[in-house]
mmCIF file of C-alpha atoms in Angstrom:
data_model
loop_
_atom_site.group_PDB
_atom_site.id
_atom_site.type_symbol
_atom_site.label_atom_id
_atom_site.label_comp_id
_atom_site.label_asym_id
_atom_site.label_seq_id
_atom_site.Cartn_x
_atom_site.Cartn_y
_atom_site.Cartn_z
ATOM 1 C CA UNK N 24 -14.596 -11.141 -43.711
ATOM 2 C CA UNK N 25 -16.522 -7.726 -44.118
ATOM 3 C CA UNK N 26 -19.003 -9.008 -41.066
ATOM 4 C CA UNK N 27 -15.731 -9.827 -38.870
ATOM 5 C CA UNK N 28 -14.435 -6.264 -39.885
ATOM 6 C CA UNK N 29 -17.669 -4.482 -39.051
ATOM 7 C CA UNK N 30 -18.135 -6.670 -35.688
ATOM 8 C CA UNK N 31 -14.188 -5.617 -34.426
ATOM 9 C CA UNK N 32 -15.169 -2.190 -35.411
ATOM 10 C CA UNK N 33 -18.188 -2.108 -33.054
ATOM 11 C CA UNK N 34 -16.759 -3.893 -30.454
ATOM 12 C CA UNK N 35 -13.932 -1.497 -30.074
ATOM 13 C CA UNK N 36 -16.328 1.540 -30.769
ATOM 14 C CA UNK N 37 -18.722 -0.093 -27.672
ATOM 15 C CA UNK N 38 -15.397 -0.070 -25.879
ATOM 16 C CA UNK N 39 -13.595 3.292 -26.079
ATOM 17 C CA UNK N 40 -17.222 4.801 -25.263
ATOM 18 C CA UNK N 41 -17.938 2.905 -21.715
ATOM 19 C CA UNK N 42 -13.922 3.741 -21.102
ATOM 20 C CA UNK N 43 -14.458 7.248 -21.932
ATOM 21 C CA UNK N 44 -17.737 6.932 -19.651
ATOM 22 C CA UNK N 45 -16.303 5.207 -17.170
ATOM 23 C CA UNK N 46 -13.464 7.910 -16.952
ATOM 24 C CA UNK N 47 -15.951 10.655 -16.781
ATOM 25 C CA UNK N 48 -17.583 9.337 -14.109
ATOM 26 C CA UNK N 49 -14.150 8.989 -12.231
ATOM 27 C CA UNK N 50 -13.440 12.724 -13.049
ATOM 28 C CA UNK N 51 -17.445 13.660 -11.814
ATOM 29 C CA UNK N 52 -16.799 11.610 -8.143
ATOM 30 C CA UNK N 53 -13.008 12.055 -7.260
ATOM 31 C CA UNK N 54 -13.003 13.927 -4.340
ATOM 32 C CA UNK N 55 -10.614 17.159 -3.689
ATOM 33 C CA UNK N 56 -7.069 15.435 -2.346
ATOM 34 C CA UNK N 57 -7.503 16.931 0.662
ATOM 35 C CA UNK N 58 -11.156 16.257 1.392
ATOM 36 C CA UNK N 59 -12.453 13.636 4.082
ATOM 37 C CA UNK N 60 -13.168 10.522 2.870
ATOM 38 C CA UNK N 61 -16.811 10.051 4.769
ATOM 39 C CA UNK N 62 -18.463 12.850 6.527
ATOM 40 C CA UNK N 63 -18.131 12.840 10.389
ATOM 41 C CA UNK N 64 -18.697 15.346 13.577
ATOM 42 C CA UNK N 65 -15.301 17.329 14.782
ATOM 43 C CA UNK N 66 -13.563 15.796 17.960
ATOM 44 C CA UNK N 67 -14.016 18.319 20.405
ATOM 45 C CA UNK N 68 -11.746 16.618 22.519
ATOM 46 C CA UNK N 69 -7.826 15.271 21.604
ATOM 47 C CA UNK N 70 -7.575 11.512 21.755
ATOM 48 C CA UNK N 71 -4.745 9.802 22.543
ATOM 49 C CA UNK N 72 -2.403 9.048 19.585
ATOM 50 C CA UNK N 73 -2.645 5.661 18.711
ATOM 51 C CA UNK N 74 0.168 2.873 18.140
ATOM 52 C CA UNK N 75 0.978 1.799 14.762
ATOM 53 C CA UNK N 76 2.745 -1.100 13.845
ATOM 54 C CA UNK N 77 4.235 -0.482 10.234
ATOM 55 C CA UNK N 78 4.581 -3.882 8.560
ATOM 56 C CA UNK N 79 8.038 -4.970 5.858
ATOM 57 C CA UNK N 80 7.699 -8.223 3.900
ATOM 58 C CA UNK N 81 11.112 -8.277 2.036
ATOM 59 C CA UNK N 82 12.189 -11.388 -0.443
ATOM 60 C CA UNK N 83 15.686 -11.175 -2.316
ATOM 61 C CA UNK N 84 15.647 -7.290 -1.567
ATOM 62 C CA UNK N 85 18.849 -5.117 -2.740
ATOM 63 C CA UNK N 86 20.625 -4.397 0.900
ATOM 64 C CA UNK N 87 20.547 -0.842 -0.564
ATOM 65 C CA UNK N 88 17.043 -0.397 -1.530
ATOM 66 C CA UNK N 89 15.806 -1.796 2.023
ATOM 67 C CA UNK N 90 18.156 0.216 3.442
ATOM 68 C CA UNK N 91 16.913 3.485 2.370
ATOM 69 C CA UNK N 92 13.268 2.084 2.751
ATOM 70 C CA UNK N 93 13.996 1.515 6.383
ATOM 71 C CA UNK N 94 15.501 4.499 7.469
ATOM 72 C CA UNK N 95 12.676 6.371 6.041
ATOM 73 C CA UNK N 96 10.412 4.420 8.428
ATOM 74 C CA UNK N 97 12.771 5.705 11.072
ATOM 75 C CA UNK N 98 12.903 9.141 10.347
ATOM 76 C CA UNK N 99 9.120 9.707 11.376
ATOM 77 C CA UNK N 100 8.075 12.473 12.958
ATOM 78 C CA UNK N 101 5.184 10.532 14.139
ATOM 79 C CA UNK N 102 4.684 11.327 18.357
ATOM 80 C CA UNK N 103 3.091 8.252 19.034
ATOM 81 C CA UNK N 104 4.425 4.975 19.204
ATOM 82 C CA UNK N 105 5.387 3.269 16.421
ATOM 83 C CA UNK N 106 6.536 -0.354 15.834
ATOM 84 C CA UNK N 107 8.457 -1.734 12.620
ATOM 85 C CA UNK N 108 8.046 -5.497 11.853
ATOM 86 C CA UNK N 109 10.733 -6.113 8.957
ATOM 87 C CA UNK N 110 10.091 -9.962 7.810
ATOM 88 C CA UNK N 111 12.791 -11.647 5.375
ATOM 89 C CA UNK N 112 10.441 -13.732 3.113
ATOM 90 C CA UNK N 113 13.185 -16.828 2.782
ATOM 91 C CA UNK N 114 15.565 -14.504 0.850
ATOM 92 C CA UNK N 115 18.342 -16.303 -1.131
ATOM 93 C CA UNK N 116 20.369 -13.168 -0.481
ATOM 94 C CA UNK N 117 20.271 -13.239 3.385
ATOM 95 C CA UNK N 118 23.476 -12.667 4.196
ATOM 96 C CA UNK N 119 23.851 -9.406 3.336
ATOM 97 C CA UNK N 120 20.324 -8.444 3.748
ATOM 98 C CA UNK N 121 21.030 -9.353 7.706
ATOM 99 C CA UNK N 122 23.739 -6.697 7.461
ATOM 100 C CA UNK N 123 21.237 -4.249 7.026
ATOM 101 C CA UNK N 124 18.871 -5.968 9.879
ATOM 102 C CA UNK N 125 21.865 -5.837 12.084
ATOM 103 C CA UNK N 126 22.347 -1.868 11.968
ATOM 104 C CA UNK N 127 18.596 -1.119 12.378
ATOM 105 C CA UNK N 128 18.166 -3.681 14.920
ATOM 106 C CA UNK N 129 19.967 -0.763 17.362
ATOM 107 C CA UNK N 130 16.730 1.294 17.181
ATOM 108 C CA UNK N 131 14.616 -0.818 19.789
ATOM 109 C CA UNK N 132 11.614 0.103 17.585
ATOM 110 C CA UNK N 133 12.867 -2.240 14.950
ATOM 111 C CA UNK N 134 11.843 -6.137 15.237
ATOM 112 C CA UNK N 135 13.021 -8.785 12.408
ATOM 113 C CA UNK N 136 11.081 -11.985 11.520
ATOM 114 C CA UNK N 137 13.161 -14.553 9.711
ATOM 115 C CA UNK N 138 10.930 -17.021 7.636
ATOM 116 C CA UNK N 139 12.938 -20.247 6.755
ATOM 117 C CA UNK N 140 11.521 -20.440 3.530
ATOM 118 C CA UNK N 141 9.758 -18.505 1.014
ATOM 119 C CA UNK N 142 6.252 -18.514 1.549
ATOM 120 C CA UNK N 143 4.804 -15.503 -0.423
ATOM 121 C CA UNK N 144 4.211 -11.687 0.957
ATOM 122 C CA UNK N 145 0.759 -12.258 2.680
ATOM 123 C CA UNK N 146 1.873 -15.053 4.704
ATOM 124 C CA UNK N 147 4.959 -12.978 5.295
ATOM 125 C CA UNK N 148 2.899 -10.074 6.452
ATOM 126 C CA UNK N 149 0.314 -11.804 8.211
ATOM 127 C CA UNK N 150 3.584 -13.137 10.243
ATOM 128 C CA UNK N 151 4.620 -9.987 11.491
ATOM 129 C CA UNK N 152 0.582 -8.902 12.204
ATOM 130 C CA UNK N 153 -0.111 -11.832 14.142
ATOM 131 C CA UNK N 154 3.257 -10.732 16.347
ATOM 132 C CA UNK N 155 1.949 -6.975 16.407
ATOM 133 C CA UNK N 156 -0.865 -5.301 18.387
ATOM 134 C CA UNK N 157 -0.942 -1.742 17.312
ATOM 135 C CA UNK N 158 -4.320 -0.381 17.093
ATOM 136 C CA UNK N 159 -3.482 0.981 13.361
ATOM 137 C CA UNK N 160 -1.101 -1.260 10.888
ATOM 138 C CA UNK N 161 0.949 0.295 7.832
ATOM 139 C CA UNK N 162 1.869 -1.537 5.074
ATOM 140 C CA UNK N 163 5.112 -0.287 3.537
ATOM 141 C CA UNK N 164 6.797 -1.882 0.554
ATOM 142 C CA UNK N 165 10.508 -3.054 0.671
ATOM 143 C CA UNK N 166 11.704 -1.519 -2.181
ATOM 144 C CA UNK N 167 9.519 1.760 -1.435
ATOM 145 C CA UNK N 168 10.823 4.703 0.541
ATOM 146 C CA UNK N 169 7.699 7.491 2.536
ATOM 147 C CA UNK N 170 7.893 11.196 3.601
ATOM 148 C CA UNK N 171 8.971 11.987 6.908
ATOM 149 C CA UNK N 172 5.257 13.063 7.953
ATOM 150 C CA UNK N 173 3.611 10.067 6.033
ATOM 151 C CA UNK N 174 2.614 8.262 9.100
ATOM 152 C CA UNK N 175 1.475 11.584 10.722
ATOM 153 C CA UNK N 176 -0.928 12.390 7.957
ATOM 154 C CA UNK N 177 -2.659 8.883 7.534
ATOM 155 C CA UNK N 178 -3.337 8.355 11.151
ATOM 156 C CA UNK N 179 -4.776 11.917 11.269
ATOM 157 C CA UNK N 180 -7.163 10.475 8.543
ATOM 158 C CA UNK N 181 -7.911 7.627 10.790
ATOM 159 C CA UNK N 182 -8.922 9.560 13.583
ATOM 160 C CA UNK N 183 -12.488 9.242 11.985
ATOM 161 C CA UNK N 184 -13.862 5.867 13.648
ATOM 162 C CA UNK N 185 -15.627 5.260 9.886
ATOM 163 C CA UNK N 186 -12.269 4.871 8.239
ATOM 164 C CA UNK N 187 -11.018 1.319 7.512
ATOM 165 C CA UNK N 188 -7.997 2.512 5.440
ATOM 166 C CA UNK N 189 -6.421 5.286 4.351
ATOM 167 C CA UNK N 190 -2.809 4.968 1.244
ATOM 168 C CA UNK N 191 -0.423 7.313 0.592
ATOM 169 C CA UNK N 192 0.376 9.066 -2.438
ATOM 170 C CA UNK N 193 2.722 6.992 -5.350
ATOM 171 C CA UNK N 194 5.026 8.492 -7.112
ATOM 172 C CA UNK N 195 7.806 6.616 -9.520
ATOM 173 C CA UNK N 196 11.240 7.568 -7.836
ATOM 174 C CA UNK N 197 12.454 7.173 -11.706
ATOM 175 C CA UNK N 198 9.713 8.906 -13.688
ATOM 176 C CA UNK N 199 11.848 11.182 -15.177
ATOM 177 C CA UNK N 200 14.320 8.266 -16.550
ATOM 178 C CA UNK N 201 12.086 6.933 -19.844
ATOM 179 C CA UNK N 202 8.787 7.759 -21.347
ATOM 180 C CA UNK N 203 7.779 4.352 -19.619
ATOM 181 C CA UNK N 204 8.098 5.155 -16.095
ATOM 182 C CA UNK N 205 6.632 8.487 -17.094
ATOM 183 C CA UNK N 206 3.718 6.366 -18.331
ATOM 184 C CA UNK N 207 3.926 4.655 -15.012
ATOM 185 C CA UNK N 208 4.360 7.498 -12.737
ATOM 186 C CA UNK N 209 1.308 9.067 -14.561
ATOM 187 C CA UNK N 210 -0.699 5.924 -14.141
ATOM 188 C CA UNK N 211 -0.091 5.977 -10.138
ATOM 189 C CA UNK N 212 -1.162 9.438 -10.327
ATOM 190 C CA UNK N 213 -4.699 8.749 -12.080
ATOM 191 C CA UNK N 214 -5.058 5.260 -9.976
ATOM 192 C CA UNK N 215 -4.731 7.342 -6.301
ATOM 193 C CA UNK N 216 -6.327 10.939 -7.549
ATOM 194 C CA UNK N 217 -9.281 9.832 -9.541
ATOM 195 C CA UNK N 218 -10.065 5.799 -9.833
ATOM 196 C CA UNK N 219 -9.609 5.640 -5.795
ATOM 197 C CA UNK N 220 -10.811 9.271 -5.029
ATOM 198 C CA UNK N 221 -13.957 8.436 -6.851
ATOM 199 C CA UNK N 222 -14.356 4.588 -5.065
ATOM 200 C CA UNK N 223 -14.174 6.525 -1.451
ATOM 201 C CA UNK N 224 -16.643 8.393 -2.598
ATOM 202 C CA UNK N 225 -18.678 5.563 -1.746
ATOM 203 C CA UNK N 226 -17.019 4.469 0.864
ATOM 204 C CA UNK N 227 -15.542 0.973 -1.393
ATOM 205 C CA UNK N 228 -12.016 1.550 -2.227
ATOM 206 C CA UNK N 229 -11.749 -1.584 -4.540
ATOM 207 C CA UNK N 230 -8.021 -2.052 -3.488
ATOM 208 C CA UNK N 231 -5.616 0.075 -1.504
ATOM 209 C CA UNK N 232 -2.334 0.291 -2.969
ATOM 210 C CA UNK N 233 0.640 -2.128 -2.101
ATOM 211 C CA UNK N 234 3.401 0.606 -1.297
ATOM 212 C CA UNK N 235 1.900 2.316 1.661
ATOM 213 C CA UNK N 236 -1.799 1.690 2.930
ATOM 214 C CA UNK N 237 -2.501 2.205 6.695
ATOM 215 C CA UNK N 238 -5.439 -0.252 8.055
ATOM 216 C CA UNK N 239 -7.676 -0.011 11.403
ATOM 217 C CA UNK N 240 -6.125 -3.709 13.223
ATOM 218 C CA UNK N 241 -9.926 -4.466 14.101
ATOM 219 C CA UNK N 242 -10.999 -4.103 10.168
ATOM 220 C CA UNK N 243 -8.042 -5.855 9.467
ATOM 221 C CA UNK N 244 -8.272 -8.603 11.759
ATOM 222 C CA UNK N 245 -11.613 -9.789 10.560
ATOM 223 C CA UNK N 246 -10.511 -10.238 6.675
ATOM 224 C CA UNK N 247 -6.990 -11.796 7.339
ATOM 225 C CA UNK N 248 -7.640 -15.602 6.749
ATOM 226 C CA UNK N 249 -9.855 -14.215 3.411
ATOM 227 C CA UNK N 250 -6.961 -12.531 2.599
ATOM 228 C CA UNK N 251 -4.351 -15.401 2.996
ATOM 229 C CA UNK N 252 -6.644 -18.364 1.479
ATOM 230 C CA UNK N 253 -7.773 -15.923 -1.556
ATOM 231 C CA UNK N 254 -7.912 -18.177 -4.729
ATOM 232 C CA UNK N 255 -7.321 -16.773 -8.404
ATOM 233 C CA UNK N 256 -8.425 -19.143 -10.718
ATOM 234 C CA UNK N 257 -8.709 -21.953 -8.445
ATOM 235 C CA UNK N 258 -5.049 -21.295 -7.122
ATOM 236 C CA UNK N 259 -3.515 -19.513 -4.235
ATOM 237 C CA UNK N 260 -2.820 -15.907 -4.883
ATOM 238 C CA UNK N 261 0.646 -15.023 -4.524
#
């Protein structure tokens, strides 16, 4: 028993000191918020803005909720063009999530996929990419709403030819409800300022958050059928 104590007591010892390593490292390579991801010369010359194609897997969504996450898509002050591929992953509430299709559909930058059954969000979003042909594709949660100049500010970050991807910032729209989505809010906060800040660093952003993440088409493109056979444990991810 005293062996088993004095084992558990290492082990967690070994533990909190690579965590609290492993955080000071984070802390030692985050970059400043603002600071380019990967060095690169100034273009001396204005490109043309490119077209992004922003990309809405929905299944069993509150008409509400998408509702407010669309028209924050459509409120963009983005100049260039910009595409919106909302795609109804089999929803058993379709009915009234069409009602919501049905007032957006008047913006002629809106296009709706309708999957007739559910067949899991990468499938659903790999429908509405292989549909698109924007050179730059956002990712955008259903139940998530962005800022006005969202779009704006990551394709200004993608004007560097060496960036693959570029997220957005997460906040909890209810972090001030509970000290658990306080916890939560803080632990979006820590994942995009300092986990992620450090990994671009080095140019190998481990994973770019859900919510919002903009991706060059031609990166994109090349990892898609990775990204829709991916196994976890032997079994498709979902």
């Amino acid at each position: 028993m005293y062996l088993l104590d004095t084992t558990s007591t290492a082990a967690i010892s070994i533990y909190a000191l690579l965590l609290a390593a492993y955080r000071s490292m984070q802390v030692l390579y985050t970059r400043p918020i603002n600071g380019p991801a990967v060095s690169a010369e100034p273009i001396e010359t204005p490109a043309p803005l490119p077209a992004v194609d922003v990309i809405v897997p929905s299944f069993n969504e509150d008409p509400g909720i998408l509702s407010a996450c669309l028209a924050s898509i459509a409120d963009q002050d983005y100049p260039g063009e910009l595409r919106v591929y909302v795609v109804d992953d089999g929803s058993r509430n379709r009915e009234a999530i069409v009602r919501v299709h049905d007032f957006y559909s008047r913006d002629p930058r809106f296009t709706f996929i309708l999957l007739p059954e559910n067949v899991g969000k990468r499938k659903a979003q790999i429908a509405a990419i292989s549909q698109s042909f924007g050179e730059l594709v956002l990712n955008v949660d259903s139940d998530s709403t962005i800022a006005f100049d969202v779009v704006s500010k990551l394709v200004s970050k993608m004007r560097n030819p060496e960036v693959g991807a570029a997220m957005g910032q997460l906040t909890a729209s209810n972090r001030s409800d509970t000290w658990l989505t306080r916890l939560i809010d803080m632990e979006y906060w820590l994942a995009c300022n300092e986990e992620r800040a450090a990994q671009a660093r080095f140019g190998a952003v481990m994973c770019c958050c859900g919510p919002c993440a903009m991706y060059r088409r031609s990166a994109l493109a090349a990892l898609l059928d990775q990204y829709e056979t991916q196994l976890f444990r032997g079994k498709p991810s979902d």
